Amino acid sequence: MEECSGCKELIWDYRTGDIICSESGEICEKIYVEDDAPARVEGEGKKSRGRKKDLQRSYRAYFRLLKKAKRKGLLISEEGFMRYLSSGKQVMVFSHPKTPSLMHFIMENEIIRRAFERVSRDPRFSGRTLRAKAAAAMILASSDSIARIAEVTGLSPEHIARLRKLLKEDSF
């Protein structure tokens, strides 16, 4: 690997396929990939103007979000973080650790999946989390107890009771 004068910490940028010096912003080397995967090869060894500043901004934002995620017991969605960096707008960056298993649960149960799709289209639920939408779908599609829904979704029984009341009031 070619090293610049300040290579103390290297950053592997998989999106562009570059290995970058965190001190100078210089592209030290390319990340080589399998033949069938795309790789960017132009501009090797050139300094990237503004790249160091962009990387520093990105890492500061990431570590700020990571601190918040750890405090709340959440995960950072890579896709959400990339949307946040590119748009600078408020987007869903965090996900709950139960989200992957909950999606699997929804997809394997046809009745709950249909109820979930219906709830997801409803504007009243547009600002709700995936877990709240799943809980609403379970309320609509099954006779599960609040305790069972809380176990599956990771929501509090109080939250589920509020969702149940909302669904009853609006005669969904």
PDB file of C-alpha atoms in Angstrom:
ATOM      1  CA  MET A   1       0.000   0.000   0.000  1.00  0.00           C
ATOM      2  CA  GLU A   2       1.206   3.477  -0.809  1.00  0.00           C
ATOM      3  CA  GLU A   3       1.312   5.559   2.342  1.00  0.00           C
ATOM      4  CA  CYS A   4       1.233   9.326   2.449  1.00  0.00           C
ATOM      5  CA  SER A   5       3.198  11.222   5.044  1.00  0.00           C
ATOM      6  CA  GLY A   6       0.381  11.262   7.597  1.00  0.00           C
ATOM      7  CA  CYS A   7      -1.121   7.755   7.389  1.00  0.00           C
ATOM      8  CA  LYS A   8      -2.016   7.014  10.971  1.00  0.00           C
ATOM      9  CA  GLU A   9      -5.596   5.991  10.467  1.00  0.00           C
ATOM     10  CA  LEU A  10      -7.048   4.697   7.232  1.00  0.00           C
ATOM     11  CA  ILE A  11     -10.689   4.897   6.239  1.00  0.00           C
ATOM     12  CA  TRP A  12     -12.197   2.222   4.023  1.00  0.00           C
ATOM     13  CA  ASP A  13     -14.854   3.908   1.894  1.00  0.00           C
ATOM     14  CA  TYR A  14     -16.769   0.983   0.402  1.00  0.00           C
ATOM     15  CA  ARG A  15     -19.182   3.278  -1.436  1.00  0.00           C
ATOM     16  CA  THR A  16     -16.416   4.733  -3.651  1.00  0.00           C
ATOM     17  CA  GLY A  17     -13.964   1.835  -3.360  1.00  0.00           C
ATOM     18  CA  ASP A  18     -11.172   3.969  -1.871  1.00  0.00           C
ATOM     19  CA  ILE A  19      -8.830   3.572   1.082  1.00  0.00           C
ATOM     20  CA  ILE A  20      -8.317   7.119   2.358  1.00  0.00           C
ATOM     21  CA  CYS A  21      -5.848   8.678   4.770  1.00  0.00           C
ATOM     22  CA  SER A  22      -7.830  10.361   7.550  1.00  0.00           C
ATOM     23  CA  GLU A  23      -5.102  12.983   8.028  1.00  0.00           C
ATOM     24  CA  SER A  24      -4.538  14.236   4.482  1.00  0.00           C
ATOM     25  CA  GLY A  25      -7.639  13.004   2.653  1.00  0.00           C
ATOM     26  CA  GLU A  26      -5.396  11.357   0.055  1.00  0.00           C
ATOM     27  CA  ILE A  27      -6.559   8.206  -1.657  1.00  0.00           C
ATOM     28  CA  CYS A  28      -3.891   5.701  -0.667  1.00  0.00           C
ATOM     29  CA  GLU A  29      -5.218   2.672  -2.516  1.00  0.00           C
ATOM     30  CA  LYS A  30      -8.273   1.112  -4.088  1.00  0.00           C
ATOM     31  CA  ILE A  31     -10.402  -1.596  -2.545  1.00  0.00           C
ATOM     32  CA  TYR A  32     -10.313  -4.447  -4.999  1.00  0.00           C
ATOM     33  CA  VAL A  33     -13.459  -6.496  -5.436  1.00  0.00           C
ATOM     34  CA  GLU A  34     -14.643  -9.603  -7.267  1.00  0.00           C
ATOM     35  CA  ASP A  35     -14.864  -9.466 -11.057  1.00  0.00           C
ATOM     36  CA  ASP A  36     -18.645  -9.219 -11.146  1.00  0.00           C
ATOM     37  CA  ALA A  37     -18.874  -6.317  -8.656  1.00  0.00           C
ATOM     38  CA  PRO A  38     -18.492  -2.711  -9.830  1.00  0.00           C
ATOM     39  CA  ALA A  39     -15.342  -0.871  -8.805  1.00  0.00           C
ATOM     40  CA  ARG A  40     -14.273   2.696  -9.424  1.00  0.00           C
ATOM     41  CA  VAL A  41     -10.708   2.990 -10.677  1.00  0.00           C
ATOM     42  CA  GLU A  42     -10.226   6.531 -11.953  1.00  0.00           C
ATOM     43  CA  GLY A  43      -8.412   9.137  -9.886  1.00  0.00           C
ATOM     44  CA  GLU A  44      -6.048   6.866  -7.971  1.00  0.00           C
ATOM     45  CA  GLY A  45      -3.487   8.691  -5.861  1.00  0.00           C
ATOM     46  CA  LYS A  46      -5.111  12.103  -6.285  1.00  0.00           C
ATOM     47  CA  LYS A  47      -6.068  14.243  -3.363  1.00  0.00           C
ATOM     48  CA  SER A  48      -9.764  14.604  -2.990  1.00  0.00           C
ATOM     49  CA  ARG A  49     -10.724  18.235  -2.456  1.00  0.00           C
ATOM     50  CA  GLY A  50     -13.054  18.593   0.460  1.00  0.00           C
ATOM     51  CA  ARG A  51     -13.120  14.858   1.090  1.00  0.00           C
ATOM     52  CA  LYS A  52     -11.393  15.181   4.446  1.00  0.00           C
ATOM     53  CA  LYS A  53     -13.919  17.788   5.551  1.00  0.00           C
ATOM     54  CA  ASP A  54     -16.820  15.673   4.288  1.00  0.00           C
ATOM     55  CA  LEU A  55     -15.486  12.593   6.069  1.00  0.00           C
ATOM     56  CA  GLN A  56     -14.967  14.490   9.293  1.00  0.00           C
ATOM     57  CA  ARG A  57     -18.511  15.862   9.106  1.00  0.00           C
ATOM     58  CA  SER A  58     -19.880  12.394   8.395  1.00  0.00           C
ATOM     59  CA  TYR A  59     -17.988  10.784  11.261  1.00  0.00           C
ATOM     60  CA  ARG A  60     -19.011  13.525  13.697  1.00  0.00           C
ATOM     61  CA  ALA A  61     -22.651  13.050  12.706  1.00  0.00           C
ATOM     62  CA  TYR A  62     -22.338   9.269  12.965  1.00  0.00           C
ATOM     63  CA  PHE A  63     -20.742   9.327  16.412  1.00  0.00           C
ATOM     64  CA  ARG A  64     -23.318  11.844  17.666  1.00  0.00           C
ATOM     65  CA  LEU A  65     -26.087   9.500  16.483  1.00  0.00           C
ATOM     66  CA  LEU A  66     -24.250   6.458  17.859  1.00  0.00           C
ATOM     67  CA  LYS A  67     -24.126   8.015  21.319  1.00  0.00           C
ATOM     68  CA  LYS A  68     -27.887   8.607  21.183  1.00  0.00           C
ATOM     69  CA  ALA A  69     -28.518   5.091  19.837  1.00  0.00           C
ATOM     70  CA  LYS A  70     -26.522   3.451  22.637  1.00  0.00           C
ATOM     71  CA  ARG A  71     -28.329   5.508  25.259  1.00  0.00           C
ATOM     72  CA  LYS A  72     -31.727   4.401  23.907  1.00  0.00           C
ATOM     73  CA  GLY A  73     -30.765   0.819  23.006  1.00  0.00           C
ATOM     74  CA  LEU A  74     -31.316   1.326  19.258  1.00  0.00           C
ATOM     75  CA  LEU A  75     -29.429   0.512  16.074  1.00  0.00           C
ATOM     76  CA  ILE A  76     -28.373   2.927  13.318  1.00  0.00           C
ATOM     77  CA  SER A  77     -29.812   2.071   9.926  1.00  0.00           C
ATOM     78  CA  GLU A  78     -27.051   2.359   7.317  1.00  0.00           C
ATOM     79  CA  GLU A  79     -29.576   3.257   4.622  1.00  0.00           C
ATOM     80  CA  GLY A  80     -31.196   5.867   6.878  1.00  0.00           C
ATOM     81  CA  PHE A  81     -27.826   7.364   7.779  1.00  0.00           C
ATOM     82  CA  MET A  82     -26.858   7.680   4.103  1.00  0.00           C
ATOM     83  CA  ARG A  83     -30.199   9.436   3.370  1.00  0.00           C
ATOM     84  CA  TYR A  84     -29.545  11.738   6.343  1.00  0.00           C
ATOM     85  CA  LEU A  85     -26.083  12.650   5.010  1.00  0.00           C
ATOM     86  CA  SER A  86     -27.254  13.249   1.458  1.00  0.00           C
ATOM     87  CA  SER A  87     -30.391  15.227   2.291  1.00  0.00           C
ATOM     88  CA  GLY A  88     -29.522  16.865   5.609  1.00  0.00           C
ATOM     89  CA  LYS A  89     -33.177  16.470   6.545  1.00  0.00           C
ATOM     90  CA  GLN A  90     -34.775  14.629   9.419  1.00  0.00           C
ATOM     91  CA  VAL A  91     -35.102  10.982   8.343  1.00  0.00           C
ATOM     92  CA  MET A  92     -35.535   7.704  10.201  1.00  0.00           C
ATOM     93  CA  VAL A  93     -31.969   6.837  11.156  1.00  0.00           C
ATOM     94  CA  PHE A  94     -32.613   4.533  14.090  1.00  0.00           C
ATOM     95  CA  SER A  95     -34.141   1.094  14.161  1.00  0.00           C
ATOM     96  CA  HIS A  96     -35.118  -1.108  17.042  1.00  0.00           C
ATOM     97  CA  PRO A  97     -33.236  -4.396  17.601  1.00  0.00           C
ATOM     98  CA  LYS A  98     -36.558  -6.275  17.313  1.00  0.00           C
ATOM     99  CA  THR A  99     -37.271  -4.903  13.812  1.00  0.00           C
ATOM    100  CA  PRO A 100     -35.711  -7.762  11.757  1.00  0.00           C
ATOM    101  CA  SER A 101     -37.450 -10.533  13.728  1.00  0.00           C
ATOM    102  CA  LEU A 102     -40.694  -8.551  13.705  1.00  0.00           C
ATOM    103  CA  MET A 103     -40.590  -8.187   9.906  1.00  0.00           C
ATOM    104  CA  HIS A 104     -40.038 -11.939   9.630  1.00  0.00           C
ATOM    105  CA  PHE A 105     -43.019 -12.544  11.934  1.00  0.00           C
ATOM    106  CA  ILE A 106     -45.236 -10.251   9.814  1.00  0.00           C
ATOM    107  CA  MET A 107     -44.188 -11.800   6.511  1.00  0.00           C
ATOM    108  CA  GLU A 108     -44.759 -15.397   7.614  1.00  0.00           C
ATOM    109  CA  ASN A 109     -48.330 -14.739   8.787  1.00  0.00           C
ATOM    110  CA  GLU A 110     -50.616 -13.891   5.841  1.00  0.00           C
ATOM    111  CA  ILE A 111     -53.458 -12.394   7.910  1.00  0.00           C
ATOM    112  CA  ILE A 112     -51.151 -10.160   9.951  1.00  0.00           C
ATOM    113  CA  ARG A 113     -49.245  -9.168   6.783  1.00  0.00           C
ATOM    114  CA  ARG A 114     -52.472  -7.976   5.136  1.00  0.00           C
ATOM    115  CA  ALA A 115     -53.504  -6.082   8.262  1.00  0.00           C
ATOM    116  CA  PHE A 116     -50.010  -4.539   8.430  1.00  0.00           C
ATOM    117  CA  GLU A 117     -50.282  -3.371   4.808  1.00  0.00           C
ATOM    118  CA  ARG A 118     -53.681  -1.842   5.551  1.00  0.00           C
ATOM    119  CA  VAL A 119     -52.402  -0.048   8.660  1.00  0.00           C
ATOM    120  CA  SER A 120     -49.297   1.162   6.775  1.00  0.00           C
ATOM    121  CA  ARG A 121     -51.469   2.840   4.119  1.00  0.00           C
ATOM    122  CA  ASP A 122     -53.585   4.649   6.699  1.00  0.00           C
ATOM    123  CA  PRO A 123     -52.460   8.317   7.079  1.00  0.00           C
ATOM    124  CA  ARG A 124     -53.136   8.220  10.825  1.00  0.00           C
ATOM    125  CA  PHE A 125     -50.331   5.692  11.178  1.00  0.00           C
ATOM    126  CA  SER A 126     -47.834   7.385   8.844  1.00  0.00           C
ATOM    127  CA  GLY A 127     -45.779   8.790  11.716  1.00  0.00           C
ATOM    128  CA  ARG A 128     -45.844   5.565  13.720  1.00  0.00           C
ATOM    129  CA  THR A 129     -42.909   3.213  13.994  1.00  0.00           C
ATOM    130  CA  LEU A 130     -42.854  -0.186  12.339  1.00  0.00           C
ATOM    131  CA  ARG A 131     -43.363  -1.764  15.765  1.00  0.00           C
ATOM    132  CA  ALA A 132     -46.509   0.316  16.415  1.00  0.00           C
ATOM    133  CA  LYS A 133     -47.893  -0.552  12.968  1.00  0.00           C
ATOM    134  CA  ALA A 134     -47.167  -4.230  13.628  1.00  0.00           C
ATOM    135  CA  ALA A 135     -48.911  -4.031  16.997  1.00  0.00           C
ATOM    136  CA  ALA A 136     -51.951  -2.393  15.371  1.00  0.00           C
ATOM    137  CA  ALA A 137     -51.978  -5.147  12.744  1.00  0.00           C
ATOM    138  CA  MET A 138     -51.840  -7.802  15.450  1.00  0.00           C
ATOM    139  CA  ILE A 139     -54.725  -6.108  17.291  1.00  0.00           C
ATOM    140  CA  LEU A 140     -56.792  -6.107  14.100  1.00  0.00           C
ATOM    141  CA  ALA A 141     -55.892  -9.583  12.861  1.00  0.00           C
ATOM    142  CA  SER A 142     -55.596 -11.704  15.966  1.00  0.00           C
ATOM    143  CA  SER A 143     -57.012 -12.224  19.406  1.00  0.00           C
ATOM    144  CA  ASP A 144     -53.583 -12.091  21.034  1.00  0.00           C
ATOM    145  CA  SER A 145     -53.351 -10.591  24.494  1.00  0.00           C
ATOM    146  CA  ILE A 146     -51.666  -7.271  25.167  1.00  0.00           C
ATOM    147  CA  ALA A 147     -48.863  -9.195  26.897  1.00  0.00           C
ATOM    148  CA  ARG A 148     -48.261 -11.349  23.790  1.00  0.00           C
ATOM    149  CA  ILE A 149     -48.268  -8.317  21.469  1.00  0.00           C
ATOM    150  CA  ALA A 150     -45.852  -6.542  23.840  1.00  0.00           C
ATOM    151  CA  GLU A 151     -43.551  -9.570  23.788  1.00  0.00           C
ATOM    152  CA  VAL A 152     -43.500  -9.771  19.975  1.00  0.00           C
ATOM    153  CA  THR A 153     -43.201  -6.039  19.249  1.00  0.00           C
ATOM    154  CA  GLY A 154     -41.155  -4.834  22.208  1.00  0.00           C
ATOM    155  CA  LEU A 155     -43.701  -2.089  22.949  1.00  0.00           C
ATOM    156  CA  SER A 156     -44.991  -1.364  26.418  1.00  0.00           C
ATOM    157  CA  PRO A 157     -48.441  -2.693  27.380  1.00  0.00           C
ATOM    158  CA  GLU A 158     -49.540   0.948  27.862  1.00  0.00           C
ATOM    159  CA  HIS A 159     -48.558   1.799  24.275  1.00  0.00           C
ATOM    160  CA  ILE A 160     -50.480  -1.208  22.971  1.00  0.00           C
ATOM    161  CA  ALA A 161     -53.532  -0.270  25.037  1.00  0.00           C
ATOM    162  CA  ARG A 162     -53.446   3.243  23.491  1.00  0.00           C
ATOM    163  CA  LEU A 163     -53.224   1.715  19.995  1.00  0.00           C
ATOM    164  CA  ARG A 164     -56.155  -0.594  20.772  1.00  0.00           C
ATOM    165  CA  LYS A 165     -58.200   2.387  21.980  1.00  0.00           C
ATOM    166  CA  LEU A 166     -57.310   4.386  18.839  1.00  0.00           C
ATOM    167  CA  LEU A 167     -58.394   1.510  16.602  1.00  0.00           C
ATOM    168  CA  LYS A 168     -61.690   1.083  18.484  1.00  0.00           C
ATOM    169  CA  GLU A 169     -62.490   4.824  18.477  1.00  0.00           C
ATOM    170  CA  ASP A 170     -61.925   5.188  14.756  1.00  0.00           C
ATOM    171  CA  SER A 171     -63.733   1.916  13.958  1.00  0.00           C
ATOM    172  CA  PHE A 172     -60.886   0.824  11.704  1.00  0.00           C
TER     173      PHE A 172
END
